[in-house]
Amino acid sequence: MQTLEWIGGTDGYLRLIDQTRLPGEETYLDCRTVDDAHDAISRLVVRGAPAIGIAAAYGVCLAAADALRQNASSQQAASHQQDASHQQAASVRSAVARAADYLATSRPTAVNLFWALDRMRAVLNRADDDDLPETLLREARQIHDEDRRMCAAMGLYGAPLLDGCRNVLTHCNAGGLAASERGTALAVIYAAHASGNPVHVYADETRPLLQGARLTAWELAKAGVDVTVLCDSMAAGLMQRGQVDAVIVGADRIAANGDAANKIGTYPLAIVARHHGVPFYVAAPSSTFDLSLPNGTQIPIEQRRREEVSRWGDVQSVPDEAQVYNPAFDVTPAELITAIITERGVIRPVDTANIRKIVAEFAGQTDSAP
Ligand code: MRU
C-alpha cells in the first residue's frame, strides 16, 4: 500500500490511494494538475497532516510540469531562441508561485501543509532557471523521505512508553495513510507490536467521516495488529472500566506551549483520560509544530460541509430546518498531554521550554507560519 507516490520524472504525476473509498475499495487516483491535487486534499482523498504536506509539495511539481508542457506547445511560435527560454523560465516560475498560493487554500489547520509549501517556495527562490523542475521535484522527494525517517524514529522513541500496555486507544487515523510508511501515533503501535508487545488497539470510529473505523482499522488489520472499533461515545465508559492502558493520537498543529489540534473528539478523550489516570500521548514530527503561535487559541480550525453531518450515506439524518456544527478539529490543552513523541525524542513534561529544546532548531530552518 502506497499512500502517495510520484510516478515518473519532472513530467510525471502524483498517485494517491483514494481514502474516501476505503475500506470497501482499494483504488488509486492520479493527479496530473494542480487543480487535481487541490481537489484531492480538500476532499480528503489524501488526508492526515504529514500526507497533506507531501501531497502539496508534489502538487507544486505538477504546476512546473504543466507550465513546461504549455511552453513546449507554444515554442514554435517564438522567433528568438534566447527570448523564448527567458519567457519560458518566467512562466514556469509564476505558475509555480501561483500553485503554492492556491494549494495553501486547500485546508487550513494542518501546519505541515504550509511548512511544505514554504520549503517549495524557498527552492523556487534559490534554484536556477535551467534546472528548476528537477530541483523542485528533488525537494518534494526529500520532504517525502524525511517524513519516512521521522515516522520510523517516532516509532522507536514511543514504543517503550507502551511497555506493559495491553489496550491502547486511538482516535482518527494517524497511521501510514496519514503520513509516510507507518505514520505517527500508529508508528508507535507498530513498533511496539514488532518488538513483541501483543498490543490490542481500540480505534474510535471518529465521526463524522469515520477515519478511525474506515482507515485505522483497515491498516492495523492489514498489518496483523489486533483492533476493535468503537463509537466515539463509548471510549469514556471503556476507560471507566479500566480497559484502556494508554491513549495515543496524532496532531495537525502544535503550538509553542504544547496545545495540540487534532481530529474533533480528541479533547474530550484527553479529559476522560486525565480523569481516569490513563496516560495521554501525542505523536507528531517537528513539521507539525508551529512555534509562531504561543498557544492553541489561534490555531485555525477548519469548518466543514453540513452534509458530512446531516447525511448518513444516502440517508438524510438531520432535518433541513436544523443547523449543523461541523468543526474538523479541536485543541487539547498541553496540561492534559502526558508526553509528545517526536522524531527527536520525547517531550515530557509538555511545556514551552521543553518543546523549544527539542524542536526549535528544526523550526528555525523554515518559516512554518502560513
Ligand atoms: O481530517 P483529517 O482526516 O485530515 O484529520 C487527520 C487527523 O486529525 C490526524 O489525527 C492528524 O492529521 C495526525 S496524522 C499523522
CSV table of N, CA and C and ligand atoms in Angstrom, one decimal, residues 44 47-50 52 107 172-174 178 184 211 250-252 262-263 329, ligand 1:
chain,number,residue,atom,x,y,z
A,44,LEU,N,-10.3,15.1,1.0
A,44,LEU,CA,-9.8,14.1,1.9
A,44,LEU,C,-9.5,12.7,1.1
A,47,ARG,N,-5.3,12.7,3.2
A,47,ARG,CA,-5.6,13.4,4.4
A,47,ARG,C,-4.6,13.0,5.5
A,48,GLY,N,-4.6,13.7,6.7
A,48,GLY,CA,-3.6,13.5,7.7
A,48,GLY,C,-2.5,14.5,7.5
A,49,ALA,N,-2.0,15.1,8.6
A,49,ALA,CA,-1.2,16.3,8.4
A,49,ALA,C,0.1,16.1,7.6
A,50,PRO,N,0.9,15.1,7.9
A,50,PRO,CA,2.1,14.9,7.1
A,50,PRO,C,1.8,14.6,5.6
A,52,ILE,N,-0.7,15.5,3.8
A,52,ILE,CA,-1.2,16.7,3.1
A,52,ILE,C,0.0,17.5,2.7
A,107,ARG,N,-6.6,23.3,2.7
A,107,ARG,CA,-7.1,23.0,4.1
A,107,ARG,C,-6.4,23.9,5.1
A,172,CYS,N,-9.2,8.9,15.2
A,172,CYS,CA,-8.9,9.3,13.8
A,172,CYS,C,-7.9,8.3,13.2
A,173,ASN,N,-7.2,8.7,12.2
A,173,ASN,CA,-6.1,7.9,11.6
A,173,ASN,C,-4.8,8.7,11.6
A,174,ALA,N,-3.9,8.2,12.4
A,174,ALA,CA,-2.5,8.8,12.4
A,174,ALA,C,-1.5,7.7,12.0
A,178,ALA,N,-1.9,8.5,6.8
A,178,ALA,CA,-1.9,9.9,7.1
A,178,ALA,C,-0.5,10.5,7.0
A,184,THR,N,2.4,8.3,12.5
A,184,THR,CA,2.9,8.9,13.7
A,184,THR,C,2.5,8.1,14.9
A,211,GLN,N,-12.7,8.2,10.0
A,211,GLN,CA,-11.3,7.8,9.7
A,211,GLN,C,-10.8,6.7,10.6
A,250,GLY,N,-2.4,11.4,17.0
A,250,GLY,CA,-1.5,12.3,16.2
A,250,GLY,C,-1.9,13.8,16.5
A,251,ALA,N,-1.4,14.7,15.6
A,251,ALA,CA,-1.7,16.1,15.7
A,251,ALA,C,-1.6,16.8,14.4
A,252,ASP,N,-2.4,17.8,14.2
A,252,ASP,CA,-2.4,18.6,13.0
A,252,ASP,C,-1.6,19.9,13.1
A,262,ASN,N,-6.0,18.4,17.0
A,262,ASN,CA,-6.2,17.1,16.3
A,262,ASN,C,-7.6,16.9,16.0
A,263,LYS,N,-8.0,15.8,15.3
A,263,LYS,CA,-9.3,15.5,14.9
A,263,LYS,C,-10.4,15.8,16.0
A,329,PHE,N,-11.6,19.9,13.8
A,329,PHE,CA,-10.6,19.7,14.8
A,329,PHE,C,-10.9,20.3,16.1
B,1,MRU,O1,-9.3,15.5,8.6
B,1,MRU,P1,-8.1,14.6,8.6
B,1,MRU,O2,-8.5,13.1,8.3
B,1,MRU,O3,-7.0,15.1,7.7
B,1,MRU,O4,-7.6,14.6,10.1
B,1,MRU,C1,-6.4,13.9,10.4
B,1,MRU,C2,-6.1,13.9,11.8
B,1,MRU,O5,-6.7,14.6,12.6
B,1,MRU,C3,-4.9,13.1,12.3
B,1,MRU,O6,-5.0,12.6,13.5
B,1,MRU,C4,-3.6,14.1,12.2
B,1,MRU,O7,-3.5,14.7,11.0
B,1,MRU,C5,-2.4,13.3,12.5
B,1,MRU,S1,-1.9,12.4,11.1
B,1,MRU,C6,-0.4,11.7,11.4
